Amino acid sequence: MADSSSVTKAVIPAAGLGTRFLPATKATPKEMLPIVDKPAIQYVVEEAVAAGLDDVLLITGRSKRSIEDHFDRAYELEEALAAKDNTDGLAQVRESAELATVHYVRQGEPRGLGHAVLCAARHVGNEPFAVLLGDDLIDPRDPLLTRMIEVRERFGGSVVALMEVPAEQVSLYGCAAIEPTDEDDVVTITDLVEKPVPGSAPSRWIIIGRYVCDPKIFDVLRQTPPGRGGEIQLTDALKVLAGDPSSGGVYGVLFRGRRYDTGNKLDYLRTLVVFASERPDLAQEFVPWLRAFLESRP
Ligand code: G1P
């Protein structure tokens, strides 16, 4: 049965160590790595805001101060830009501070994604909420989160975003066993496995980093033991909800749109090239240069 309480809050875990990007992430959070000229995390906050969620809770950890500074005013910089009549720069500097009401809570120890989400319990209270993982960027032309919120409003329960990937990639993700519903892009999730061992996956539909969670997830997370990698897994808590119809169940939205991964070097580079190639102020010079560069390679 659908729950009428609406989704207004977004939770964005940003406490990871970023070990795949060392040494860049020794003193800079990986969430602040730029995609062309905007930090990755700003795209994620913009996505939440575009879906109507302007109460954003960032779960941070040590060495994440620059994230807080990014979403705050920067008076000295603003004055310097104003003195130079740099109105574009000024608008860009102010934009990230005015985007949303951003709150912070620190995850004391890195005990996994499930634990990070549990750190949001007090702020979220007894309402459904969205979780957005910063390693995945969703193209704003494909409004996935808006669709997930609609699905929560119609079906109730919790909702995860699913994408179909080649069989050899499934073991890198959380994977879902699914059954159809009367809506083409919505499935009922009957089981979930975090990073299944190759050959044992229930399907090729994997969880991408977008969730709408029923607040019942918090009680489940409190009792979820460490799973894969010795970490408290969000997938394990959702699996419990999927097996308990009284929790409202778990649904999947089948996403066939554009997703960009920024969580590892190779995908990060691909994402940079795509974004630069689509930027009106850069594409005209960048794309012919890229083409010529590739043609010049042996
Ligand atoms: C996390 C989740 C996993 C999900 C993935 C999406 O894994 O645990 O279920 O498929 O995000 O990016 P991580 O990438 O943090 O290992």
Short mmCIF file of C-alpha atoms and ligand atoms in Angstrom, two decimals:
data_model
loop_
_atom_site.label_atom_id
_atom_site.label_comp_id
_atom_site.label_asym_id
_atom_site.label_seq_id
_atom_site.Cartn_x
_atom_site.Cartn_y
_atom_site.Cartn_z
CA MET A 1 0.00 0.00 0.00
CA ALA A 2 1.45 3.35 -1.02
CA ASP A 3 2.50 5.70 1.76
CA SER A 4 1.42 9.28 1.22
CA SER A 5 4.31 10.94 3.09
CA SER A 6 6.46 12.56 0.46
CA VAL A 7 10.19 12.46 -0.10
CA THR A 8 11.88 15.75 0.77
CA LYS A 9 15.36 14.80 1.94
CA ALA A 10 18.44 13.53 0.15
CA VAL A 11 21.31 11.74 1.85
CA ILE A 12 24.67 11.72 0.09
CA PRO A 13 27.40 9.54 1.60
CA ALA A 14 30.78 11.23 1.10
CA ALA A 15 33.02 9.70 3.72
CA GLY A 16 34.99 7.29 1.51
CA LEU A 17 38.77 7.37 1.55
CA GLY A 18 39.12 7.67 -2.22
CA THR A 19 42.03 5.25 -2.34
CA ARG A 20 41.56 4.68 -6.09
CA PHE A 21 42.65 8.27 -6.76
CA LEU A 22 45.75 8.59 -4.62
CA PRO A 23 47.77 10.75 -4.41
CA ALA A 24 45.15 13.32 -5.57
CA THR A 25 42.88 12.28 -2.70
CA LYS A 26 45.50 12.43 0.04
CA ALA A 27 44.31 15.88 1.14
CA THR A 28 41.36 16.45 -1.24
CA PRO A 29 38.13 14.48 -0.98
CA LYS A 30 37.42 12.40 -4.09
CA GLU A 31 33.99 14.05 -4.22
CA MET A 32 35.76 17.33 -5.01
CA LEU A 33 37.56 16.00 -8.09
CA PRO A 34 36.38 18.14 -10.99
CA ILE A 35 34.35 16.92 -13.93
CA VAL A 36 35.69 19.60 -16.27
CA ASP A 37 35.28 22.54 -13.87
CA LYS A 38 32.64 21.47 -11.35
CA PRO A 39 33.28 19.09 -8.46
CA ALA A 40 31.59 15.72 -8.92
CA ILE A 41 29.53 16.17 -5.76
CA GLN A 42 27.90 19.35 -7.07
CA TYR A 43 26.34 17.39 -9.94
CA VAL A 44 24.87 15.00 -7.38
CA VAL A 45 23.43 17.81 -5.23
CA GLU A 46 22.01 19.41 -8.41
CA GLU A 47 20.33 16.12 -9.27
CA ALA A 48 18.69 15.94 -5.83
CA VAL A 49 17.48 19.54 -6.16
CA ALA A 50 16.11 18.88 -9.67
CA ALA A 51 14.03 16.05 -8.16
CA GLY A 52 12.59 18.51 -5.61
CA LEU A 53 14.87 17.54 -2.70
CA ASP A 54 16.54 20.67 -1.42
CA ASP A 55 17.25 19.35 2.09
CA VAL A 56 20.55 17.59 1.56
CA LEU A 57 22.49 15.72 4.23
CA LEU A 58 26.09 14.93 3.42
CA ILE A 59 27.69 12.13 5.41
CA THR A 60 31.31 13.19 5.63
CA GLY A 61 34.43 12.13 7.46
CA ARG A 62 37.94 13.35 8.09
CA SER A 63 39.56 15.73 5.52
CA LYS A 64 36.23 16.72 4.02
CA ARG A 65 36.26 20.39 5.00
CA SER A 66 36.61 21.56 1.42
CA ILE A 67 33.18 20.05 0.67
CA GLU A 68 31.64 22.22 3.38
CA ASP A 69 33.47 25.27 2.04
CA HIS A 70 32.24 24.52 -1.47
CA PHE A 71 28.57 24.68 -0.45
CA ASP A 72 29.12 27.80 1.68
CA ARG A 73 29.61 31.48 0.82
CA ALA A 74 33.17 32.56 -0.01
CA TYR A 75 33.14 36.26 0.85
CA GLU A 76 36.78 37.10 0.07
CA LEU A 77 36.61 35.40 -3.30
CA GLU A 78 33.27 37.03 -4.05
CA GLU A 79 34.65 40.48 -3.21
CA ALA A 80 37.70 39.92 -5.39
CA LEU A 81 35.53 38.79 -8.32
CA ALA A 82 33.12 41.70 -7.82
CA ALA A 83 36.03 44.17 -7.79
CA LYS A 84 37.10 42.77 -11.17
CA ASP A 85 33.55 42.86 -12.55
CA ASN A 86 33.77 39.12 -13.11
CA THR A 87 30.02 38.50 -13.02
CA ASP A 88 30.22 34.98 -14.48
CA GLY A 89 32.74 33.90 -11.87
CA LEU A 90 30.68 35.49 -9.13
CA ALA A 91 27.52 33.71 -10.25
CA GLN A 92 29.35 30.38 -10.31
CA VAL A 93 30.80 30.90 -6.84
CA ARG A 94 27.40 31.80 -5.41
CA GLU A 95 25.49 29.08 -7.21
CA SER A 96 26.83 26.19 -5.17
CA ALA A 97 26.14 28.05 -1.90
CA GLU A 98 22.53 28.75 -2.86
CA LEU A 99 21.67 25.40 -4.40
CA ALA A 100 20.20 23.64 -1.37
CA THR A 101 20.13 23.60 2.40
CA VAL A 102 23.12 21.38 3.04
CA HIS A 103 23.57 19.67 6.40
CA TYR A 104 26.48 17.56 7.54
CA VAL A 105 27.00 14.64 9.83
CA ARG A 106 30.28 12.84 10.28
CA GLN A 107 30.65 9.11 10.04
CA GLY A 108 33.23 8.49 12.75
CA GLU A 109 34.52 5.18 11.42
CA PRO A 110 34.36 3.84 7.85
CA ARG A 111 32.06 0.88 8.55
CA GLY A 112 30.37 0.71 5.17
CA LEU A 113 27.54 2.25 3.14
CA GLY A 114 24.82 0.83 5.40
CA HIS A 115 26.48 2.41 8.41
CA ALA A 116 26.84 5.74 6.55
CA VAL A 117 23.09 5.73 5.81
CA LEU A 118 22.35 4.87 9.45
CA CYS A 119 24.22 8.06 10.43
CA ALA A 120 21.35 9.95 8.71
CA ALA A 121 18.65 8.46 10.98
CA ARG A 122 18.29 11.41 13.34
CA HIS A 123 18.17 14.01 10.56
CA VAL A 124 15.75 12.04 8.39
CA GLY A 125 13.31 10.96 11.12
CA ASN A 126 10.28 8.93 10.11
CA GLU A 127 10.09 9.92 6.43
CA PRO A 128 11.06 8.24 3.20
CA PHE A 129 14.33 9.67 1.85
CA ALA A 130 16.61 9.43 -1.14
CA VAL A 131 20.21 8.19 -1.11
CA LEU A 132 22.53 9.29 -3.91
CA LEU A 133 26.01 7.82 -4.28
CA GLY A 134 28.56 10.24 -5.66
CA ASP A 135 30.41 7.76 -7.85
CA ASP A 136 27.46 7.59 -10.24
CA LEU A 137 26.33 10.65 -12.17
CA ILE A 138 22.97 10.53 -13.91
CA ASP A 139 22.40 12.72 -16.95
CA PRO A 140 19.91 15.47 -16.06
CA ARG A 141 18.11 14.73 -19.35
CA ASP A 142 17.15 11.31 -17.88
CA PRO A 143 15.39 12.20 -14.60
CA LEU A 144 15.75 8.89 -12.80
CA LEU A 145 15.26 10.14 -9.25
CA THR A 146 12.00 11.89 -10.11
CA ARG A 147 10.72 8.61 -11.53
CA MET A 148 11.83 6.70 -8.42
CA ILE A 149 9.94 9.14 -6.18
CA GLU A 150 6.81 8.63 -8.33
CA VAL A 151 7.21 4.87 -7.95
CA ARG A 152 7.53 5.20 -4.17
CA GLU A 153 4.35 7.29 -4.18
CA ARG A 154 2.44 4.68 -6.15
CA PHE A 155 3.86 1.42 -4.73
CA GLY A 156 5.13 2.44 -1.27
CA GLY A 157 8.11 0.58 0.23
CA SER A 158 11.66 1.27 -0.93
CA VAL A 159 12.90 1.79 -4.48
CA VAL A 160 16.30 1.14 -6.03
CA ALA A 161 17.61 2.03 -9.49
CA LEU A 162 18.64 -0.95 -11.61
CA MET A 163 20.71 -1.14 -14.78
CA GLU A 164 21.43 -4.16 -16.96
CA VAL A 165 25.14 -4.87 -17.39
CA PRO A 166 27.19 -7.63 -19.10
CA ALA A 167 27.43 -10.78 -16.96
CA GLU A 168 31.14 -10.28 -16.23
CA GLN A 169 30.47 -6.94 -14.52
CA VAL A 170 27.72 -8.11 -12.15
CA SER A 171 30.08 -9.13 -9.34
CA LEU A 172 31.21 -5.49 -8.93
CA TYR A 173 27.75 -4.42 -7.73
CA GLY A 174 24.69 -5.24 -5.72
CA CYS A 175 22.47 -7.48 -7.87
CA ALA A 176 18.68 -8.00 -7.82
CA ALA A 177 16.30 -10.91 -8.48
CA ILE A 178 13.26 -9.31 -10.09
CA GLU A 179 9.65 -9.93 -11.13
CA PRO A 180 7.58 -7.73 -13.44
CA THR A 181 4.81 -5.37 -12.32
CA ASP A 182 2.10 -3.76 -14.44
CA GLU A 183 4.49 -0.89 -15.25
CA ASP A 184 7.14 -1.51 -17.93
CA ASP A 185 10.00 0.12 -16.07
CA VAL A 186 9.11 -1.10 -12.57
CA VAL A 187 9.88 -4.50 -11.05
CA THR A 188 9.34 -6.12 -7.68
CA ILE A 189 12.61 -7.14 -6.06
CA THR A 190 12.47 -10.59 -4.53
CA ASP A 191 16.11 -10.89 -3.49
CA LEU A 192 19.37 -8.92 -3.42
CA VAL A 193 23.01 -9.99 -3.25
CA GLU A 194 25.92 -7.63 -2.64
CA LYS A 195 28.75 -8.33 -5.10
CA PRO A 196 27.76 -11.92 -5.96
CA VAL A 197 30.57 -14.37 -6.71
CA PRO A 198 30.82 -14.85 -10.49
CA GLY A 199 28.27 -17.34 -11.77
CA SER A 200 25.92 -17.05 -8.79
CA ALA A 201 24.16 -13.77 -9.64
CA PRO A 202 20.36 -13.88 -9.76
CA SER A 203 20.24 -11.57 -12.84
CA ARG A 204 22.25 -9.01 -14.82
CA TRP A 205 20.32 -6.14 -13.20
CA ILE A 206 22.61 -4.29 -10.82
CA ILE A 207 21.95 -1.52 -8.31
CA ILE A 208 23.26 1.85 -9.40
CA GLY A 209 23.75 4.45 -6.71
CA ARG A 210 20.21 5.80 -6.36
CA TYR A 211 17.77 4.67 -3.68
CA VAL A 212 14.51 5.86 -2.15
CA CYS A 213 14.35 4.22 1.26
CA ASP A 214 11.46 3.68 3.59
CA PRO A 215 12.46 4.86 7.08
CA LYS A 216 12.01 1.24 8.26
CA ILE A 217 15.48 0.73 6.81
CA PHE A 218 17.01 2.34 9.92
CA ASP A 219 15.75 -0.34 12.30
CA VAL A 220 16.97 -3.02 9.93
CA LEU A 221 20.39 -1.35 9.56
CA ARG A 222 20.79 -1.25 13.35
CA GLN A 223 20.62 -5.03 13.28
CA THR A 224 22.52 -5.70 10.08
CA PRO A 225 25.81 -7.48 10.75
CA PRO A 226 28.89 -6.72 8.64
CA GLY A 227 28.61 -8.42 5.25
CA ARG A 228 30.80 -8.29 2.13
CA GLY A 229 34.21 -6.80 2.84
CA GLY A 230 33.44 -6.77 6.58
CA GLU A 231 31.22 -3.70 6.03
CA ILE A 232 27.61 -3.00 6.96
CA GLN A 233 25.93 -3.17 3.56
CA LEU A 234 22.87 -1.16 2.51
CA THR A 235 22.08 -4.01 0.09
CA ASP A 236 21.80 -6.48 3.00
CA ALA A 237 19.29 -4.25 4.80
CA LEU A 238 17.25 -3.83 1.60
CA LYS A 239 17.27 -7.60 1.15
CA VAL A 240 15.58 -7.91 4.56
CA LEU A 241 12.93 -5.37 3.50
CA ALA A 242 12.44 -7.21 0.18
CA GLY A 243 11.65 -10.40 2.10
CA ASP A 244 9.18 -8.69 4.44
CA PRO A 245 5.95 -7.57 2.73
CA SER A 246 4.85 -5.76 5.92
CA SER A 247 7.75 -3.33 5.29
CA GLY A 248 6.18 -2.29 1.97
CA GLY A 249 8.70 -4.32 -0.03
CA VAL A 250 11.39 -3.14 -2.44
CA TYR A 251 10.83 -2.10 -6.06
CA GLY A 252 13.30 -1.50 -8.85
CA VAL A 253 13.16 1.17 -11.54
CA LEU A 254 14.80 -0.19 -14.70
CA PHE A 255 17.04 2.64 -15.90
CA ARG A 256 18.00 2.74 -19.55
CA GLY A 257 19.36 6.29 -19.60
CA ARG A 258 22.80 7.84 -19.40
CA ARG A 259 24.90 7.08 -16.33
CA TYR A 260 28.49 8.15 -15.88
CA ASP A 261 30.80 6.41 -13.45
CA THR A 262 33.44 8.53 -11.73
CA GLY A 263 34.49 5.93 -9.14
CA ASN A 264 37.64 4.66 -10.88
CA LYS A 265 40.30 6.24 -13.06
CA LEU A 266 39.27 4.82 -16.41
CA ASP A 267 35.57 5.63 -16.07
CA TYR A 268 36.43 9.03 -14.63
CA LEU A 269 38.46 9.80 -17.75
CA ARG A 270 35.63 8.60 -20.01
CA THR A 271 33.19 10.82 -18.11
CA LEU A 272 35.49 13.83 -18.50
CA VAL A 273 35.70 13.30 -22.26
CA VAL A 274 31.90 12.96 -22.60
CA PHE A 275 31.21 16.06 -20.51
CA ALA A 276 33.86 18.15 -22.29
CA SER A 277 32.52 17.01 -25.68
CA GLU A 278 29.04 18.21 -24.75
CA ARG A 279 30.01 21.57 -23.28
CA PRO A 280 29.01 24.34 -25.68
CA ASP A 281 31.97 26.50 -24.60
CA LEU A 282 34.55 23.73 -25.13
CA ALA A 283 33.22 21.22 -27.65
CA GLN A 284 34.01 23.24 -30.75
CA GLU A 285 37.73 23.17 -30.01
CA PHE A 286 37.97 20.05 -27.87
CA VAL A 287 36.26 17.54 -30.16
CA PRO A 288 38.34 18.26 -33.32
CA TRP A 289 41.47 18.26 -31.16
CA LEU A 290 40.52 14.90 -29.66
CA ARG A 291 39.81 13.44 -33.11
CA ALA A 292 43.14 14.67 -34.48
CA PHE A 293 44.97 13.43 -31.40
CA LEU A 294 43.51 9.94 -31.77
CA GLU A 295 44.24 9.85 -35.49
CA SER A 296 47.85 10.81 -34.78
CA ARG A 297 48.28 7.83 -32.43
CA PRO A 298 49.83 4.68 -33.87
C1 G1P B 1 27.86 0.33 -3.65
C2 G1P B 1 26.76 -0.66 -3.25
C3 G1P B 1 26.43 -1.57 -4.42
C4 G1P B 1 26.06 -0.75 -5.63
C5 G1P B 1 27.16 0.27 -5.96
C6 G1P B 1 26.70 1.22 -7.06
O1 G1P B 1 29.04 -0.39 -3.87
O2 G1P B 1 27.18 -1.39 -2.12
O3 G1P B 1 25.36 -2.43 -4.07
O4 G1P B 1 25.82 -1.61 -6.73
O5 G1P B 1 27.50 1.05 -4.81
O6 G1P B 1 27.73 2.08 -7.45
P1 G1P B 1 30.51 0.31 -3.91
O7 G1P B 1 30.64 0.87 -5.28
O8 G1P B 1 30.51 1.36 -2.85
O9 G1P B 1 31.47 -0.80 -3.64
#
